[in-house]
Amino acid sequence: MWRSLLFVPVLEDRLVRGASRRGADVIALDLEAAVPQDRKDEARARLAQVVSRLSGSDTPVAVRVNRGNNGGKKDIAAAVGAGASIIVLPKASPATTAQAAALAGPAVPLIPLIEDPRGVIEALAVAEAAPSVVGLGFGAEDYVTDMGALPTRELLLPAAFQVIQAARAAGRAPLLLPDTVADYRDLQRFEAAAGMARALGATGSFAIHPDQVAALNRAFAPTLAEQETARRIVEAAESARRDGQAVAVLDGRMIDAPVEARARAVLAQAKRPDRQ
């Protein structure tokens, strides 16, 4: 699954040209927040050309569409017609997610963004709204605004964890951070938030600036120490099975099925190709 999904304004040629060199696992072309209202039609018209240009990089290309009443249906049609790999849905609800899935078709993966209090409460229903949903994101800035509060970790951590838990319960990828990402210059805070997200069960997140991509790729990849520990756990479990034992012991710690499964997941993640 993806560690880093980089938002790129579809109308910014300079940023589009450099997008495939940033090391992101997914390039997410933006038709929503980065496009002025009076240029939406222009952005849709240019989408096919931009997707075609980026498709040669072997990096999946996603498209963040507008909400349904703000051109979302046109955006989805344009994204599907352009050959986008993934569609990202803003301020998703169970109903809007199901509608988008019907418009896009079952072969196009969806990543709904949870961006308001009701979305957090209904996160599991959003994740299960369609089989084509592959992950859940979290829009901290919109959520904070709707809460009438400041973007503190005390506010964002519980909401982000609820979205992560909902995604995991539905078998989807949690793609989010439990913190604001607005100050893209504060990479130390950003990477710390990514580390916290991984500790809570997230697998990746969106970046709004190219400098954030490397931080995400580091934070959501297993360290060498984690890989070595995982390798030893798997070896101990396999050795115990060869000896007819149901449970292994390694360094005084019991190795049962869940522990082995986590270790195998770490090793599988470590094998993924790195775009950096």
CSV table of C-alpha atoms in Angstrom, one decimal:
chain,number,residue,atom,x,y,z
A,1,MET,CA,0.0,0.0,0.0
A,2,TRP,CA,1.0,3.6,-0.4
A,3,ARG,CA,3.1,5.6,2.0
A,4,SER,CA,3.0,9.0,0.3
A,5,LEU,CA,0.3,10.6,-1.9
A,6,LEU,CA,1.4,14.0,-3.2
A,7,PHE,CA,-1.2,16.6,-4.1
A,8,VAL,CA,-0.3,18.4,-7.4
A,9,PRO,CA,-2.4,21.3,-8.8
A,10,VAL,CA,-3.5,20.2,-12.3
A,11,LEU,CA,-3.1,23.7,-13.7
A,12,GLU,CA,0.4,24.3,-12.4
A,13,ASP,CA,2.6,23.1,-15.3
A,14,ARG,CA,5.9,23.5,-13.4
A,15,LEU,CA,4.7,21.3,-10.5
A,16,VAL,CA,3.2,18.7,-12.9
A,17,ARG,CA,6.5,18.4,-14.8
A,18,GLY,CA,8.4,17.7,-11.6
A,19,ALA,CA,5.8,15.5,-9.9
A,20,SER,CA,7.2,12.2,-11.0
A,21,ARG,CA,10.6,13.0,-9.6
A,22,ARG,CA,9.5,13.7,-6.1
A,23,GLY,CA,9.5,10.0,-4.9
A,24,ALA,CA,5.8,9.8,-4.0
A,25,ASP,CA,4.0,6.5,-4.3
A,26,VAL,CA,1.0,8.3,-5.8
A,27,ILE,CA,0.6,11.6,-7.6
A,28,ALA,CA,-2.8,13.1,-6.7
A,29,LEU,CA,-3.9,15.7,-9.2
A,30,ASP,CA,-6.1,18.3,-7.6
A,31,LEU,CA,-9.3,19.6,-9.2
A,32,GLU,CA,-10.6,20.8,-5.9
A,33,ALA,CA,-8.8,23.1,-3.4
A,34,ALA,CA,-6.0,24.1,-5.8
A,35,VAL,CA,-8.3,25.2,-8.7
A,36,PRO,CA,-10.2,28.5,-8.5
A,37,GLN,CA,-13.9,28.2,-9.1
A,38,ASP,CA,-13.8,30.1,-12.4
A,39,ARG,CA,-11.1,27.7,-13.8
A,40,LYS,CA,-12.8,24.3,-13.0
A,41,ASP,CA,-13.8,23.7,-16.6
A,42,GLU,CA,-10.3,24.5,-17.8
A,43,ALA,CA,-8.8,22.0,-15.3
A,44,ARG,CA,-11.1,19.2,-16.4
A,45,ALA,CA,-10.3,19.9,-20.0
A,46,ARG,CA,-6.6,19.7,-19.3
A,47,LEU,CA,-6.8,16.5,-17.1
A,48,ALA,CA,-6.5,13.9,-19.9
A,49,GLN,CA,-3.3,15.6,-21.2
A,50,VAL,CA,-1.7,15.7,-17.7
A,51,VAL,CA,-2.7,12.1,-16.7
A,52,SER,CA,-1.2,10.9,-20.0
A,53,ARG,CA,2.0,12.8,-19.4
A,54,LEU,CA,2.4,11.3,-15.9
A,55,SER,CA,1.3,7.8,-16.7
A,56,GLY,CA,4.7,7.1,-18.3
A,57,SER,CA,6.4,7.4,-14.9
A,58,ASP,CA,4.8,4.1,-13.5
A,59,THR,CA,3.5,6.1,-10.5
A,60,PRO,CA,-0.3,5.7,-10.0
A,61,VAL,CA,-2.1,8.9,-10.8
A,62,ALA,CA,-5.1,9.9,-8.6
A,63,VAL,CA,-7.5,12.8,-9.0
A,64,ARG,CA,-9.1,14.7,-6.2
A,65,VAL,CA,-12.5,15.7,-7.4
A,66,ASN,CA,-14.9,18.4,-6.2
A,67,ARG,CA,-18.0,17.6,-4.2
A,68,GLY,CA,-21.1,16.5,-6.1
A,69,ASN,CA,-22.9,19.8,-6.3
A,70,ASN,CA,-19.7,21.7,-7.2
A,71,GLY,CA,-18.8,19.8,-10.3
A,72,GLY,CA,-18.1,16.4,-8.8
A,73,LYS,CA,-20.0,14.4,-11.4
A,74,LYS,CA,-18.1,16.2,-14.2
A,75,ASP,CA,-14.8,15.7,-12.4
A,76,ILE,CA,-15.4,11.9,-12.0
A,77,ALA,CA,-16.3,11.5,-15.6
A,78,ALA,CA,-13.2,13.5,-16.6
A,79,ALA,CA,-11.0,11.5,-14.3
A,80,VAL,CA,-12.3,8.1,-15.5
A,81,GLY,CA,-12.1,9.3,-19.1
A,82,ALA,CA,-8.5,10.4,-18.6
A,83,GLY,CA,-7.5,7.0,-17.2
A,84,ALA,CA,-6.9,8.1,-13.6
A,85,SER,CA,-5.9,5.2,-11.4
A,86,ILE,CA,-7.7,6.4,-8.2
A,87,ILE,CA,-10.3,9.0,-7.3
A,88,VAL,CA,-10.1,10.9,-4.1
A,89,LEU,CA,-13.4,12.2,-2.7
A,90,PRO,CA,-13.6,15.3,-0.5
A,91,LYS,CA,-15.8,15.6,2.6
A,92,ALA,CA,-17.1,12.1,2.0
A,93,SER,CA,-20.3,10.6,3.5
A,94,PRO,CA,-21.7,7.1,3.0
A,95,ALA,CA,-24.1,8.5,0.4
A,96,THR,CA,-21.6,10.5,-1.6
A,97,THR,CA,-19.1,7.7,-1.6
A,98,ALA,CA,-21.7,5.2,-2.9
A,99,GLN,CA,-22.7,7.7,-5.6
A,100,ALA,CA,-19.1,8.3,-6.6
A,101,ALA,CA,-18.5,4.5,-6.8
A,102,ALA,CA,-21.5,4.1,-9.1
A,103,LEU,CA,-20.3,6.9,-11.3
A,104,ALA,CA,-16.7,5.8,-11.5
A,105,GLY,CA,-17.5,2.1,-11.9
A,106,PRO,CA,-16.2,-0.9,-9.8
A,107,ALA,CA,-12.8,-0.9,-11.4
A,108,VAL,CA,-11.7,2.5,-10.2
A,109,PRO,CA,-10.5,2.6,-6.6
A,110,LEU,CA,-11.8,5.3,-4.3
A,111,ILE,CA,-10.2,7.1,-1.3
A,112,PRO,CA,-12.8,9.1,0.6
A,113,LEU,CA,-11.6,11.9,2.7
A,114,ILE,CA,-13.2,12.3,6.2
A,115,GLU,CA,-13.3,16.1,6.7
A,116,ASP,CA,-16.1,16.9,9.1
A,117,PRO,CA,-17.5,15.7,12.5
A,118,ARG,CA,-20.3,13.7,11.0
A,119,GLY,CA,-17.7,12.0,8.7
A,120,VAL,CA,-15.7,11.0,11.7
A,121,ILE,CA,-18.7,9.5,13.4
A,122,GLU,CA,-19.7,7.7,10.1
A,123,ALA,CA,-16.2,6.7,9.1
A,124,LEU,CA,-16.9,2.9,9.1
A,125,ALA,CA,-20.0,3.4,7.0
A,126,VAL,CA,-18.0,5.5,4.5
A,127,ALA,CA,-15.3,2.8,4.4
A,128,GLU,CA,-18.0,0.2,3.7
A,129,ALA,CA,-20.1,2.3,1.3
A,130,ALA,CA,-18.7,0.5,-1.8
A,131,PRO,CA,-16.3,-2.4,-2.6
A,132,SER,CA,-14.1,0.0,-4.6
A,133,VAL,CA,-13.1,2.0,-1.5
A,134,VAL,CA,-9.5,1.2,-0.8
A,135,GLY,CA,-8.5,3.7,1.8
A,136,LEU,CA,-9.7,6.5,4.1
A,137,GLY,CA,-8.0,9.9,4.4
A,138,PHE,CA,-8.5,12.6,7.0
A,139,GLY,CA,-8.8,16.4,6.3
A,140,ALA,CA,-7.6,18.0,9.5
A,141,GLU,CA,-8.1,21.6,8.4
A,142,ASP,CA,-11.7,21.3,7.4
A,143,TYR,CA,-12.5,19.1,10.5
A,144,VAL,CA,-11.0,21.7,12.8
A,145,THR,CA,-12.9,24.5,11.2
A,146,ASP,CA,-16.2,22.6,11.6
A,147,MET,CA,-15.3,21.9,15.2
A,148,GLY,CA,-14.9,25.6,15.9
A,149,ALA,CA,-11.5,24.9,17.5
A,150,LEU,CA,-7.8,25.2,17.0
A,151,PRO,CA,-5.7,22.5,15.2
A,152,THR,CA,-4.2,21.0,18.3
A,153,ARG,CA,-3.1,17.4,18.6
A,154,GLU,CA,-5.4,17.0,21.6
A,155,LEU,CA,-8.3,17.6,19.2
A,156,LEU,CA,-7.0,15.8,16.1
A,157,LEU,CA,-5.6,12.7,17.7
A,158,PRO,CA,-8.9,11.1,18.8
A,159,ALA,CA,-10.6,11.9,15.5
A,160,ALA,CA,-7.7,10.6,13.4
A,161,PHE,CA,-7.6,7.4,15.5
A,162,GLN,CA,-11.3,6.9,15.0
A,163,VAL,CA,-10.8,7.1,11.2
A,164,ILE,CA,-7.8,4.7,11.4
A,165,GLN,CA,-9.8,2.2,13.4
A,166,ALA,CA,-12.7,2.4,11.0
A,167,ALA,CA,-10.5,1.9,8.0
A,168,ARG,CA,-8.8,-1.1,9.6
A,169,ALA,CA,-12.2,-2.6,10.6
A,170,ALA,CA,-13.3,-2.4,7.0
A,171,GLY,CA,-10.0,-3.7,5.6
A,172,ARG,CA,-9.1,-0.4,4.0
A,173,ALA,CA,-5.8,1.5,4.2
A,174,PRO,CA,-5.7,4.4,6.7
A,175,LEU,CA,-4.0,7.3,4.9
A,176,LEU,CA,-3.7,10.2,7.3
A,177,LEU,CA,-1.9,12.1,10.0
A,178,PRO,CA,-3.2,13.1,13.4
A,179,ASP,CA,-2.1,16.7,13.0
A,180,THR,CA,-2.3,19.8,10.8
A,181,VAL,CA,-0.2,19.8,7.6
A,182,ALA,CA,-0.7,23.5,6.7
A,183,ASP,CA,2.8,24.6,7.8
A,184,TYR,CA,4.7,22.6,5.2
A,185,ARG,CA,8.0,24.2,6.4
A,186,ASP,CA,7.8,22.5,9.8
A,187,LEU,CA,9.1,19.1,8.5
A,188,GLN,CA,10.1,18.0,12.0
A,189,ARG,CA,6.6,18.3,13.3
A,190,PHE,CA,5.3,16.7,10.1
A,191,GLU,CA,7.5,13.7,10.4
A,192,ALA,CA,6.7,13.3,14.1
A,193,ALA,CA,3.0,13.3,13.2
A,194,ALA,CA,3.7,10.6,10.5
A,195,GLY,CA,5.5,8.5,13.1
A,196,MET,CA,2.5,8.8,15.5
A,197,ALA,CA,0.2,7.9,12.6
A,198,ARG,CA,2.1,4.7,11.9
A,199,ALA,CA,2.1,3.9,15.6
A,200,LEU,CA,-1.7,4.2,15.6
A,201,GLY,CA,-2.0,1.9,12.6
A,202,ALA,CA,-1.9,4.2,9.6
A,203,THR,CA,-0.1,3.1,6.5
A,204,GLY,CA,0.6,6.4,4.7
A,205,SER,CA,-0.7,9.9,4.2
A,206,PHE,CA,-1.2,12.8,1.8
A,207,ALA,CA,1.5,15.5,1.3
A,208,ILE,CA,0.7,19.0,0.2
A,209,HIS,CA,4.3,19.9,-0.6
A,210,PRO,CA,7.1,17.9,-2.3
A,211,ASP,CA,9.4,18.3,0.7
A,212,GLN,CA,6.9,16.3,2.8
A,213,VAL,CA,7.2,13.2,0.6
A,214,ALA,CA,10.6,11.9,1.9
A,215,ALA,CA,9.3,12.3,5.5
A,216,LEU,CA,6.3,10.1,4.8
A,217,ASN,CA,8.4,7.5,3.0
A,218,ARG,CA,10.7,7.3,5.9
A,219,ALA,CA,8.1,7.3,8.6
A,220,PHE,CA,5.9,4.6,7.0
A,221,ALA,CA,8.7,2.2,6.1
A,222,PRO,CA,10.0,-0.4,8.6
A,223,THR,CA,13.4,0.4,10.0
A,224,LEU,CA,16.4,-2.0,9.6
A,225,ALA,CA,16.0,-2.9,13.3
A,226,GLU,CA,12.3,-3.7,12.8
A,227,GLN,CA,13.1,-5.8,9.8
A,228,GLU,CA,15.8,-7.8,11.7
A,229,THR,CA,13.4,-8.4,14.6
A,230,ALA,CA,10.7,-9.5,12.2
A,231,ARG,CA,13.1,-11.9,10.4
A,232,ARG,CA,14.1,-13.5,13.7
A,233,ILE,CA,10.5,-13.9,14.8
A,234,VAL,CA,9.5,-15.6,11.5
A,235,GLU,CA,12.5,-17.9,11.7
A,236,ALA,CA,11.7,-18.8,15.3
A,237,ALA,CA,8.1,-19.6,14.5
A,238,GLU,CA,9.0,-21.7,11.5
A,239,SER,CA,11.6,-23.6,13.6
A,240,ALA,CA,9.0,-24.3,16.3
A,241,ARG,CA,6.6,-25.7,13.7
A,242,ARG,CA,9.3,-28.0,12.3
A,243,ASP,CA,9.8,-29.3,15.9
A,244,GLY,CA,6.1,-29.8,16.3
A,245,GLN,CA,5.5,-26.9,18.7
A,246,ALA,CA,2.5,-24.6,18.4
A,247,VAL,CA,4.2,-21.7,20.0
A,248,ALA,CA,7.8,-20.4,19.8
A,249,VAL,CA,9.8,-18.4,22.3
A,250,LEU,CA,12.3,-15.7,21.3
A,251,ASP,CA,14.4,-13.7,23.8
A,252,GLY,CA,11.9,-14.7,26.5
A,253,ARG,CA,8.9,-13.6,24.5
A,254,MET,CA,6.1,-15.9,23.3
A,255,ILE,CA,5.7,-15.9,19.6
A,256,ASP,CA,2.1,-16.9,18.7
A,257,ALA,CA,0.2,-16.4,15.5
A,258,PRO,CA,-0.6,-12.7,15.8
A,259,VAL,CA,3.0,-11.8,16.6
A,260,GLU,CA,4.2,-13.9,13.6
A,261,ALA,CA,1.6,-12.2,11.3
A,262,ARG,CA,2.8,-8.8,12.3
A,263,ALA,CA,6.4,-9.8,11.6
A,264,ARG,CA,5.5,-11.1,8.2
A,265,ALA,CA,3.7,-7.9,7.4
A,266,VAL,CA,6.8,-5.9,8.3
A,267,LEU,CA,8.9,-8.1,6.0
A,268,ALA,CA,6.4,-7.8,3.2
A,269,GLN,CA,6.4,-4.0,3.5
A,270,ALA,CA,10.2,-3.9,3.5
A,271,LYS,CA,10.2,-5.7,0.1
A,272,ARG,CA,8.1,-3.0,-1.7
A,273,PRO,CA,10.1,-1.0,-4.3
A,274,ASP,CA,11.3,2.4,-3.1
A,275,ARG,CA,10.7,5.4,-5.4
A,276,GLN,CA,13.2,7.6,-3.6
